[in-house]
Amino acid sequence: MLVLLAASRLARGNIDVLMDRAPTDAEAMARAAISSVPEVVLQRLRMRQAGGRQFADVVIGVSPSAAVGQGHAAADAVEAAVGRALPGSDIVVHVEPLEDAGIRERAHAAAVAVPGVREVHNLTLLVVGGRIELSLHLKLPGNVTLEAAHDVAEQLERAVCEAVPEVDTVVTHLEPLTEPSAGREVPGDKRTIERIVLEATGKEPRELRLLRTDGGLVAFLTLGLDGGSSLADAHASASEIEERIRRERPDIDDVIVHTEP
């Protein structure tokens, strides 16, 4: 009986090493340490113990827009955090970009499938304290009550979290859906708008129309820009022109700019 008892104690003390398995409390401590590192999402953690020493294989996700130096700094921060939690451990950290495009697509598909949802846009992913937060704008008919709109928003948040388990929190911004309004083209002074576009792009607008709608006067213009310029540059040019038109023509209630090569 004494021999069997001693053998069982030895087996219990070495079974984790033989099975290449780490104690549960060590893994919990490592996960807690990694979650304390900002702007980092834990994707995989494998731990084992050998010779009284912990070995951690960590895979973290960072923003796809992060530079190489930022990814390396995040890996160093994770390694330091786990090292403080488990002194003497051997830690290997691998960095991967978060697949935010896939997350956005799945989140959008889950959101628009919720009954009552008319439009979803401006999906934004944020990494806060190791957790992924998704914010989005939700459009519903303007005549629904706030209570009914809130119920739809809660259904949407649950649907997105179920369809995209990577997302920890969903924040919705409620907006009324813009209903179609009548409009008619009207004559008006276009010289100011043409001058602004010429000064900003070196060319006159390819098309310029002024429409009178229920919401006021709207300017529609088409800009011809260099086809090799980036989309960000084209958007910046359109935004600058729009802002200048609003300042110099306060009688115009809205400006819609279309860019093309």
XYZ file of N, CA and C in Angstrom:
783
model
N 0.830 -1.212 0.000
C 0.000 0.000 0.000
C 0.862 1.258 0.000
N 1.963 1.214 0.780
C 2.850 2.368 0.797
C 3.490 2.606 -0.562
N 3.871 1.521 -1.225
C 4.481 1.647 -2.561
C 3.480 2.228 -3.548
N 2.217 1.727 -3.503
C 1.185 2.233 -4.406
C 0.889 3.704 -4.134
N 0.845 4.085 -2.855
C 0.583 5.475 -2.509
C 1.695 6.391 -3.024
N 2.955 5.957 -2.841
C 4.073 6.761 -3.338
C 4.050 6.874 -4.859
N 3.683 5.766 -5.520
C 3.608 5.782 -6.983
C 2.528 6.739 -7.473
N 1.368 6.752 -6.781
C 0.285 7.648 -7.197
C 0.685 9.104 -7.017
N 1.402 9.396 -5.941
C 1.852 10.769 -5.731
C 2.836 11.190 -6.809
N 3.746 10.303 -7.168
C 4.686 10.614 -8.239
C 3.970 10.811 -9.572
N 2.960 9.979 -9.819
C 2.209 10.093 -11.072
C 1.479 11.420 -11.148
N 0.829 11.813 -10.035
C 0.099 13.080 -10.026
C 1.049 14.256 -10.226
N 2.233 14.168 -9.677
C 3.173 15.271 -9.793
C 3.814 15.391 -11.159
N 3.806 14.297 -11.941
C 4.495 14.313 -13.235
C 3.576 14.120 -14.430
N 2.272 13.938 -14.187
C 1.366 13.665 -15.301
C 1.280 14.828 -16.270
N 1.318 16.093 -15.722
C 1.251 17.244 -16.609
C 2.466 17.323 -17.513
N 3.662 16.969 -16.945
C 4.873 16.990 -17.748
C 4.825 15.906 -18.807
N 4.390 14.724 -18.435
C 4.322 13.616 -19.387
C 3.317 13.887 -20.502
N 2.203 14.589 -20.168
C 1.165 14.889 -21.157
C 1.406 16.236 -21.843
N 2.568 16.881 -21.573
C 2.881 18.180 -22.165
C 1.771 19.181 -21.878
N 1.361 19.249 -20.612
C 0.225 20.052 -20.209
C 0.646 20.990 -19.085
N 0.116 22.218 -19.123
C 0.467 23.199 -18.099
C -0.654 23.290 -17.081
N -0.348 23.633 -15.829
C -1.382 23.805 -14.818
C -2.391 24.867 -15.238
N -3.639 24.669 -14.859
C -4.707 25.580 -15.260
C -4.480 26.983 -14.727
N -4.001 27.103 -13.490
C -3.807 28.432 -12.915
C -2.732 29.211 -13.654
N -1.715 28.537 -14.195
C -0.667 29.228 -14.948
C -1.231 29.796 -16.247
N -2.074 29.022 -16.912
C -2.683 29.517 -18.151
C -3.594 30.696 -17.865
N -4.352 30.624 -16.778
C -5.239 31.731 -16.419
C -4.438 32.995 -16.131
N -3.301 32.847 -15.454
C -2.459 34.002 -15.156
C -1.887 34.601 -16.434
N -1.510 33.740 -17.385
C -0.969 34.228 -18.648
C -2.031 34.975 -19.445
N -3.257 34.432 -19.486
C -4.345 35.099 -20.219
C -4.653 36.463 -19.612
N -4.673 36.529 -18.298
C -4.943 37.796 -17.631
C -3.859 38.815 -17.932
N -2.610 38.367 -17.966
C -1.501 39.272 -18.263
C -1.594 39.802 -19.687
N -1.935 38.931 -20.639
C -2.036 39.356 -22.042
C -3.199 40.327 -22.230
N -4.315 40.072 -21.548
C -5.480 40.957 -21.692
C -5.218 42.354 -21.153
N -4.193 42.503 -20.319
C -3.877 43.822 -19.770
C -3.091 44.688 -20.743
N -2.613 44.098 -21.828
C -1.835 44.850 -22.819
C -2.800 45.527 -23.788
N -2.771 46.855 -23.914
C -3.717 47.548 -24.793
C -3.447 47.279 -26.270
N -4.528 47.395 -27.071
C -4.467 47.271 -28.533
C -4.001 45.906 -29.008
N -4.201 44.880 -28.187
C -3.778 43.523 -28.541
C -4.949 42.561 -28.313
N -5.155 41.658 -29.250
C -6.188 40.634 -29.120
C -5.522 39.259 -29.101
N -5.787 38.489 -28.064
C -5.231 37.141 -27.952
C -5.983 36.210 -28.889
N -5.257 35.576 -29.793
C -5.873 34.645 -30.728
C -5.616 33.189 -30.358
N -4.455 32.914 -29.752
C -4.179 31.538 -29.350
C -3.133 31.542 -28.245
N -3.312 30.637 -27.293
C -2.335 30.479 -26.216
C -2.163 28.993 -25.939
N -0.925 28.523 -26.066
C -0.598 27.129 -25.735
C 0.517 27.144 -24.707
N 0.322 26.388 -23.632
C 1.313 26.360 -22.568
C 1.663 24.922 -22.216
N 2.893 24.751 -21.755
C 3.328 23.450 -21.265
C 4.363 23.679 -20.172
N 4.627 22.642 -19.421
C 5.564 22.736 -18.314
C 6.586 21.627 -18.434
N 7.852 21.982 -18.225
C 8.927 20.987 -18.274
C 10.031 21.433 -17.331
N 10.469 20.520 -16.495
C 11.542 20.830 -15.566
C 11.225 21.969 -14.629
N 9.951 22.100 -14.272
C 9.544 23.168 -13.378
C 9.482 24.534 -14.029
N 9.556 24.579 -15.351
C 9.531 25.849 -16.074
C 8.347 25.901 -17.017
N 7.709 27.088 -17.136
C 6.559 27.261 -18.017
C 7.018 27.697 -19.411
N 6.404 27.108 -20.437
C 6.661 27.496 -21.817
C 5.340 27.984 -22.411
N 5.356 29.210 -22.965
C 4.136 29.805 -23.515
C 4.326 30.105 -25.001
N 3.389 29.622 -25.820
C 3.352 29.916 -27.255
C 2.130 30.804 -27.480
N 2.362 32.076 -27.789
C 1.291 33.071 -27.852
C 1.154 33.593 -29.275
N -0.092 33.686 -29.758
C -0.393 34.325 -31.037
C -1.333 35.487 -30.750
N -0.903 36.700 -31.119
C -1.724 37.885 -30.885
C -2.094 38.518 -32.216
N -3.206 39.247 -32.216
C -3.642 39.987 -33.390
C -3.563 41.474 -33.127
N -3.031 42.208 -34.100
C -2.966 43.666 -34.015
C -3.638 44.241 -35.257
N -3.855 45.539 -35.242
C -4.520 46.199 -36.360
C -3.727 45.997 -37.648
N -4.411 45.733 -38.782
C -3.687 45.554 -40.053
C -2.917 46.803 -40.462
N -3.342 47.974 -39.980
C -2.662 49.215 -40.338
C -1.426 49.486 -39.488
N -1.182 48.645 -38.480
C -0.025 48.862 -37.603
C 1.268 48.598 -38.367
N 2.276 49.426 -38.090
C 3.577 49.248 -38.725
C 4.305 48.063 -38.088
N 5.396 47.640 -38.747
C 6.176 46.507 -38.237
C 6.693 46.816 -36.834
N 7.152 48.039 -36.654
C 7.661 48.426 -35.340
C 6.588 48.357 -34.268
N 5.364 48.741 -34.610
C 4.274 48.681 -33.644
C 3.938 47.237 -33.285
N 3.947 46.348 -34.290
C 3.696 44.939 -34.009
C 4.776 44.344 -33.121
N 6.031 44.726 -33.376
C 7.129 44.228 -32.546
C 7.009 44.750 -31.117
N 6.614 46.017 -30.980
C 6.441 46.589 -29.641
C 5.309 45.880 -28.892
N 4.250 45.532 -29.608
C 3.150 44.813 -28.967
C 3.607 43.440 -28.489
N 4.416 42.757 -29.310
C 4.936 41.447 -28.915
C 5.827 41.557 -27.683
N 6.662 42.600 -27.654
C 7.517 42.808 -26.486
C 6.688 43.068 -25.235
N 5.618 43.840 -25.386
C 4.764 44.152 -24.235
C 4.078 42.898 -23.703
N 3.628 42.028 -24.610
C 2.992 40.773 -24.187
C 4.014 39.873 -23.491
N 5.205 39.775 -24.069
C 6.244 38.940 -23.466
C 6.593 39.429 -22.060
N 6.685 40.744 -21.899
C 7.012 41.302 -20.586
C 5.882 41.055 -19.589
N 4.632 41.189 -20.037
C 3.497 40.995 -19.131
C 3.414 39.546 -18.642
N 3.593 38.598 -19.576
C 3.553 37.185 -19.179
C 4.754 36.859 -18.297
N 5.910 37.444 -18.592
C 7.092 37.208 -17.776
C 6.922 37.691 -16.346
N 6.215 38.808 -16.178
C 5.954 39.288 -14.812
C 4.982 38.374 -14.083
N 3.996 37.852 -14.817
C 3.010 36.977 -14.184
C 3.585 35.605 -13.872
N 4.478 35.120 -14.764
C 5.080 33.797 -14.582
C 6.593 33.943 -14.691
N 7.262 34.370 -13.633
C 8.713 34.592 -13.694
C 9.461 33.326 -14.118
N 10.473 33.541 -14.954
C 11.296 32.427 -15.402
C 10.709 31.635 -16.552
N 9.553 32.034 -17.066
C 8.929 31.281 -18.153
C 9.582 31.620 -19.487
N 9.470 30.697 -20.424
C 9.987 30.874 -21.771
C 8.801 31.238 -22.672
N 8.860 32.404 -23.306
C 7.695 32.932 -24.030
C 8.065 33.214 -25.477
N 7.243 32.723 -26.391
C 7.379 33.011 -27.817
C 6.082 33.662 -28.282
N 6.177 34.868 -28.851
C 4.997 35.618 -29.284
C 5.023 35.767 -30.794
N 3.936 35.381 -31.441
C 3.790 35.529 -32.888
C 2.694 36.558 -33.153
N 2.957 37.503 -34.062
C 2.030 38.599 -34.352
C 1.367 38.365 -35.700
N 0.037 38.532 -35.731
C -0.727 38.411 -36.970
C -1.670 39.608 -37.087
N -1.988 40.026 -38.321
C -2.955 41.123 -38.481
C -4.372 40.625 -38.226
N -5.169 41.462 -37.586
C -6.569 41.117 -37.392
C -7.280 41.112 -38.734
N -8.121 40.129 -38.955
C -8.858 40.045 -40.209
C -10.109 40.908 -40.106
N -9.887 42.251 -40.062
C -11.031 43.124 -39.855
C -11.978 43.150 -41.045
N -11.439 42.918 -42.275
C -12.331 42.914 -43.437
C -13.343 41.786 -43.323
N -12.867 40.583 -42.917
C -13.791 39.473 -42.748
C -14.777 39.726 -41.631
N -14.322 40.344 -40.558
C -15.212 40.660 -39.446
C -16.281 41.648 -39.898
N -15.883 42.672 -40.631
C -16.844 43.666 -41.099
C -17.919 43.034 -41.982
N -17.476 42.182 -42.901
C -18.425 41.576 -43.827
C -19.425 40.696 -43.094
N -18.936 39.879 -42.156
C -19.847 39.003 -41.417
C -20.762 39.800 -40.495
N -20.214 40.858 -39.893
C -21.039 41.689 -39.019
C -22.125 42.401 -39.814
N -21.767 42.901 -40.978
C -22.755 43.595 -41.812
C -23.852 42.637 -42.263
N -23.460 41.433 -42.672
C -24.454 40.449 -43.112
C -25.409 40.080 -41.979
N -24.877 39.923 -40.768
C -25.734 39.584 -39.631
C -26.650 40.744 -39.268
N -26.151 41.971 -39.411
C -26.942 43.143 -39.030
C -28.117 43.360 -39.969
N -27.870 43.290 -41.272
C -28.948 43.569 -42.225
C -29.984 42.450 -42.262
N -29.656 41.278 -41.699
C -30.613 40.172 -41.666
C -31.636 40.319 -40.539
N -31.424 41.268 -39.632
C -32.356 41.473 -38.517
C -33.625 42.137 -39.043
N -34.810 41.601 -38.729
C -36.063 42.214 -39.201
C -36.183 43.661 -38.743
N -36.603 44.522 -39.661
C -36.786 45.928 -39.337
C -35.615 46.809 -39.696
N -34.442 46.218 -39.896
C -33.254 47.010 -40.236
C -33.347 47.434 -41.698
N -33.180 48.733 -41.945
C -33.287 49.243 -43.308
C -31.920 49.554 -43.918
N -30.983 49.971 -43.068
C -29.649 50.320 -43.597
C -28.632 50.287 -42.468
N -27.429 49.776 -42.781
C -26.318 49.744 -41.828
C -25.079 50.290 -42.532
N -24.387 51.214 -41.883
C -23.192 51.778 -42.498
C -22.236 52.249 -41.404
N -21.047 52.737 -41.849
C -20.007 53.238 -40.935
C -19.622 52.201 -39.878
N -19.314 50.988 -40.303
C -18.834 49.968 -39.367
C -17.384 50.265 -39.002
N -17.105 50.385 -37.713
C -15.768 50.712 -37.231
C -15.349 49.709 -36.173
N -14.129 49.156 -36.332
C -13.578 48.204 -35.369
C -12.528 48.892 -34.518
N -12.615 48.680 -33.202
C -11.640 49.223 -32.268
C -11.164 48.107 -31.346
N -9.885 48.138 -31.000
C -9.330 47.210 -30.018
C -9.106 47.997 -28.734
N -9.866 47.695 -27.707
C -9.808 48.420 -26.435
C -9.517 47.418 -25.322
N -8.341 47.532 -24.718
C -7.993 46.637 -23.619
C -8.017 45.172 -23.995
N -7.600 44.872 -25.228
C -7.588 43.482 -25.667
C -8.935 42.964 -26.123
N -9.953 43.811 -26.149
C -11.298 43.424 -26.581
C -11.644 44.163 -27.869
N -12.386 43.479 -28.751
C -12.786 44.078 -30.021
C -14.171 44.691 -29.861
N -14.271 45.984 -30.151
C -15.546 46.687 -30.113
C -15.920 47.101 -31.536
N -17.178 46.898 -31.875
C -17.688 47.266 -33.195
C -18.752 48.340 -33.023
N -18.573 49.455 -33.696
C -19.598 50.494 -33.705
C -20.167 50.608 -35.107
N -21.441 50.907 -35.195
C -22.083 51.031 -36.499
C -23.261 51.993 -36.415
N -23.653 52.515 -37.573
C -24.810 53.396 -37.667
C -25.977 52.580 -38.219
N -27.094 52.665 -37.543
C -28.277 51.888 -37.896
C -29.395 52.838 -38.293
N -29.919 52.676 -39.500
C -30.999 53.528 -39.979
C -32.322 52.772 -39.946
N -33.323 53.435 -39.373
C -34.678 52.897 -39.283
C -35.649 53.970 -39.766
N -36.872 53.592 -40.126
C -37.856 54.608 -40.533
C -38.026 55.678 -39.467
N -38.159 56.923 -39.896
C -38.217 58.030 -38.974
C -39.452 58.067 -38.106
N -40.504 57.329 -38.498
C -41.748 57.382 -37.726
C -41.832 56.306 -36.640
N -40.817 55.462 -36.471
C -40.874 54.443 -35.422
C -40.558 55.107 -34.085
N -41.070 54.533 -33.013
C -40.815 55.089 -31.691
C -39.396 54.738 -31.238
N -38.892 55.501 -30.294
C -37.556 55.232 -29.779
C -37.488 53.863 -29.121
N -38.566 53.484 -28.449
C -38.583 52.174 -27.795
C -38.477 51.049 -28.818
N -39.242 51.165 -29.910
C -39.184 50.139 -30.951
C -37.809 50.116 -31.618
N -37.234 51.293 -31.847
C -35.906 51.359 -32.456
C -34.858 50.732 -31.540
N -35.003 50.959 -30.238
C -34.055 50.374 -29.278
C -34.153 48.852 -29.276
N -35.364 48.319 -29.399
C -35.544 46.861 -29.451
C -34.834 46.279 -30.679
N -34.969 46.954 -31.819
C -34.298 46.481 -33.034
C -32.778 46.531 -32.850
N -32.290 47.611 -32.226
C -30.851 47.740 -32.004
C -30.327 46.620 -31.114
N -31.080 46.261 -30.074
C -30.645 45.176 -29.190
C -30.633 43.845 -29.938
N -31.643 43.601 -30.793
C -31.645 42.375 -31.598
C -30.427 42.341 -32.514
N -30.108 43.493 -33.102
C -28.952 43.562 -33.994
C -27.666 43.260 -33.239
N -27.505 43.839 -32.061
C -26.281 43.620 -31.285
C -26.111 42.151 -30.925
N -27.223 41.501 -30.527
C -27.135 40.072 -30.201
C -26.799 39.252 -31.439
N -27.414 39.590 -32.569
C -27.183 38.831 -33.805
C -25.732 38.944 -34.254
N -25.147 40.129 -34.145
C -23.764 40.322 -34.558
C -22.813 39.556 -33.639
N -23.048 39.613 -32.331
C -22.177 38.901 -31.386
C -22.242 37.395 -31.591
N -23.424 36.867 -31.951
C -23.555 35.433 -32.201
C -22.871 35.034 -33.512
N -23.009 35.890 -34.542
C -22.441 35.548 -35.848
C -20.941 35.801 -35.913
N -20.456 36.751 -35.119
C -19.033 37.111 -35.134
C -18.514 37.027 -33.704
N -18.136 35.840 -33.238
C -17.708 35.688 -31.840
C -16.449 36.473 -31.490
N -15.688 36.905 -32.495
C -14.503 37.714 -32.200
C -14.870 39.068 -31.596
N -16.079 39.545 -31.900
C -16.522 40.844 -31.409
C -17.072 40.693 -29.995
N -16.548 41.502 -29.078
C -16.985 41.443 -27.686
C -18.129 42.398 -27.397
N -18.141 43.555 -28.047
C -19.147 44.569 -27.779
C -19.598 45.215 -29.080
N -20.899 45.492 -29.186
C -21.449 46.190 -30.342
C -22.159 47.446 -29.844
N -21.808 48.577 -30.433
C -22.427 49.856 -30.080
C -23.123 50.390 -31.326
N -24.420 50.695 -31.202
C -25.197 51.167 -32.349
C -25.544 52.640 -32.195
N -25.501 53.336 -33.308
C -25.932 54.741 -33.368
C -27.189 54.786 -34.235
N -28.301 55.201 -33.647
C -29.589 55.191 -34.341
C -29.757 56.460 -35.170
N -30.230 56.273 -36.411
C -30.487 57.401 -37.296
C -31.815 57.181 -38.013
N -32.548 58.268 -38.304
C -33.776 58.113 -39.102
C -33.431 57.900 -40.568
N -34.173 57.051 -41.218
C -33.958 56.787 -42.633
C -34.469 57.970 -43.449
N -33.654 58.442 -44.350
C -34.051 59.569 -45.197
C -35.010 59.081 -46.274
N -36.191 59.629 -46.257
C -37.189 59.233 -47.246
C -36.975 60.017 -48.545
N -37.356 59.443 -49.706
C -37.205 60.158 -50.975
C -38.007 61.459 -50.963
N -37.419 62.520 -51.528
C -38.100 63.803 -51.596
C -38.106 64.290 -53.036
N -39.086 65.120 -53.344
C -39.214 65.646 -54.695
C -38.150 66.701 -54.939
N -37.664 66.759 -56.176
C -36.655 67.745 -56.518
C -36.796 68.174 -57.961
N -36.386 69.411 -58.232
C -36.424 69.916 -59.603
C -35.201 70.778 -59.840
N -34.667 70.681 -61.037
C -33.490 71.464 -61.370
C -33.883 72.916 -61.559
N -33.073 73.808 -61.007
C -33.386 75.234 -61.067
C -32.176 75.980 -61.594
N -32.406 77.115 -62.292
C -31.275 77.947 -62.725
C -30.704 78.689 -61.515
N -29.479 79.058 -61.586
C -28.851 79.774 -60.485
C -27.432 80.151 -60.843
N -26.831 80.968 -60.005
C -25.458 81.424 -60.231
C -24.497 80.286 -59.893
N -23.798 79.806 -60.916
C -22.863 78.702 -60.720
C -21.409 79.165 -60.764
N -21.200 80.466 -60.949
C -19.833 80.949 -61.145
C -18.948 80.720 -59.919
N -19.514 80.909 -58.728
C -18.722 80.712 -57.508
C -18.261 79.266 -57.384
N -19.172 78.333 -57.651
C -18.833 76.909 -57.556
C -17.790 76.542 -58.606
N -17.965 77.047 -59.828
C -17.006 76.746 -60.891
C -15.620 77.290 -60.540
N -15.577 78.484 -59.943
C -14.292 79.063 -59.550
C -13.614 78.221 -58.475
N -14.375 77.776 -57.482
C -13.804 76.967 -56.393
C -13.216 75.669 -56.941
N -13.942 75.008 -57.822
C -13.462 73.751 -58.397
C -12.217 73.992 -59.251
N -12.211 75.076 -60.026
C -11.058 75.388 -60.872
C -9.820 75.655 -60.036
N -9.971 76.390 -58.944
C -8.836 76.684 -58.071
C -8.313 75.433 -57.373
N -9.206 74.512 -57.037
C -8.805 73.321 -56.285
C -8.225 72.231 -57.181
N -8.732 72.108 -58.409
C -8.325 70.985 -59.268
C -7.642 71.415 -60.557
N -7.735 72.687 -60.898
C -7.171 73.147 -62.166
C -8.100 72.913 -63.338
N -9.286 72.378 -63.074
C -10.263 72.106 -64.135
C -11.641 72.520 -63.650
N -12.501 72.851 -64.599
C -13.894 73.132 -64.250
C -14.628 71.818 -64.012
N -15.714 71.831 -63.252
C -16.458 70.583 -63.019
C -17.011 70.014 -64.316
N -17.006 68.704 -64.412
C -17.547 68.068 -65.610
C -19.065 68.217 -65.686
N -19.686 68.274 -64.530
C -21.136 68.457 -64.492
C -21.478 69.237 -63.235
N -22.445 70.145 -63.348
C -22.868 70.947 -62.205
C -24.361 71.226 -62.339
N -25.109 70.814 -61.333
C -26.552 71.036 -61.324
C -26.975 71.574 -59.963
N -27.977 72.438 -59.978
C -28.593 72.941 -58.758
C -30.026 72.440 -58.719
N -30.379 71.754 -57.633
C -31.719 71.190 -57.497
C -32.397 71.764 -56.259
N -33.681 72.099 -56.430
C -34.487 72.544 -55.311
C -35.275 71.346 -54.778
N -35.027 71.000 -53.511
C -35.690 69.861 -52.883
C -36.468 70.327 -51.658
N -37.175 69.386 -51.026
C -37.907 69.718 -49.803
C -36.962 70.183 -48.699
N -35.712 69.717 -48.757
C -34.740 70.089 -47.729
C -33.949 71.331 -48.066
N -34.188 71.938 -49.223
C -33.487 73.152 -49.613
C -32.741 72.976 -50.920
N -31.818 73.883 -51.187
C -31.062 73.879 -52.435
C -29.878 72.917 -52.315
N -29.710 72.050 -53.326
C -28.647 71.052 -53.322
C -27.812 71.225 -54.587
N -26.483 71.207 -54.418
C -25.564 71.288 -55.548
C -24.994 69.907 -55.828
N -25.162 69.436 -57.063
C -24.579 68.179 -57.521
C -23.470 68.509 -58.505
N -22.252 68.043 -58.236
C -21.180 68.299 -59.180
C -20.298 67.073 -59.343
N -19.733 66.934 -60.543
C -18.839 65.828 -60.869
C -17.459 66.385 -61.143
N -16.457 65.808 -60.476
C -15.078 66.247 -60.639
C -14.293 65.215 -61.434
N -13.436 65.694 -62.328
C -12.496 64.817 -63.020
C -11.127 64.935 -62.392
N -10.645 63.857 -61.795
C -9.359 63.870 -61.098
C -8.401 62.878 -61.742
N -7.141 62.979 -61.360
C -6.118 62.082 -61.879
C -6.449 60.650 -61.488
N -6.543 59.756 -62.486
C -6.896 58.371 -62.213
C -5.861 57.632 -61.389
N -4.628 58.133 -61.337
C -3.586 57.480 -60.555
C -3.528 57.929 -59.113
N -4.327 58.926 -58.762
C -4.331 59.396 -57.374
C -5.051 58.386 -56.486
N -4.709 58.398 -55.203
C -5.329 57.451 -54.281
C -6.759 57.870 -53.961
N -7.540 56.909 -53.511
C -8.912 57.197 -53.129
C -8.953 58.184 -51.966
N -7.982 58.067 -51.046
C -7.939 58.991 -49.907
C -7.706 60.425 -50.384
N -6.802 60.609 -51.369
C -6.539 61.948 -51.901
C -7.763 62.501 -52.619
N -8.441 61.647 -53.382
C -9.638 62.087 -54.091
C -10.723 62.511 -53.108
N -10.873 61.737 -52.040
C -11.875 62.081 -51.024
C -11.518 63.394 -50.335
N -10.237 63.600 -50.067
C -9.804 64.840 -49.424
C -10.102 66.038 -50.322
N -9.856 65.915 -51.617
C -10.143 67.007 -52.551
C -11.632 67.313 -52.598
N -12.443 66.263 -52.651
C -13.894 66.466 -52.684
C -14.377 67.128 -51.402
N -13.833 66.717 -50.263
C -14.247 67.299 -48.980
C -13.854 68.763 -48.890
N -12.655 69.101 -49.398
C -12.206 70.494 -49.376
C -13.114 71.376 -50.227
N -13.459 70.891 -51.404
C -14.343 71.654 -52.294
C -15.718 71.811 -51.672
N -16.221 70.756 -51.095
C -17.536 70.811 -50.454
C -17.547 71.852 -49.336
N -16.502 71.870 -48.505
C -16.435 72.811 -47.394
C -16.357 74.252 -47.897
N -15.598 74.506 -48.954
C -15.471 75.855 -49.494
C -16.794 76.343 -50.085
N -17.511 75.437 -50.753
C -18.813 75.819 -51.317
C -19.785 76.174 -50.207
N -19.768 75.409 -49.127
C -20.667 75.693 -48.003
C -20.344 77.063 -47.381
N -19.052 77.409 -47.301
C -18.683 78.685 -46.699
C -19.071 79.867 -47.585
N -18.824 79.746 -48.900
C -19.038 80.869 -49.794
C -20.450 80.938 -50.354
N -21.185 79.844 -50.265
C -22.576 79.840 -50.725
C -23.473 79.297 -49.613
N -23.690 80.076 -48.541
C -24.519 79.584 -47.429
C -25.965 79.304 -47.816
N -26.391 79.798 -48.995
C -27.761 79.514 -49.425
C -27.916 78.079 -49.906
N -26.791 77.388 -50.160
C -26.840 75.990 -50.589
C -26.870 75.109 -49.341
N -27.885 74.291 -49.210
C -28.083 73.476 -48.006
C -27.265 72.191 -48.014
N -26.962 71.667 -49.190
C -26.195 70.427 -49.248
C -25.380 70.406 -50.524
N -24.212 69.754 -50.436
C -23.316 69.625 -51.586
C -22.975 68.156 -51.751
N -23.199 67.626 -52.929
C -22.895 66.225 -53.234
C -21.872 66.203 -54.363
N -20.690 65.645 -54.046
C -19.569 65.658 -54.993
C -19.283 64.230 -55.446
N -19.260 64.049 -56.757
C -18.903 62.757 -57.360
C -17.555 62.899 -58.027
N -16.629 61.969 -57.738
C -15.298 62.011 -58.345
C -15.137 60.849 -59.314
N -14.449 61.115 -60.419
C -14.182 60.074 -61.404
C -12.873 60.384 -62.101
N -12.192 59.380 -62.666
C -10.915 59.636 -63.349
C -11.106 60.368 -64.681
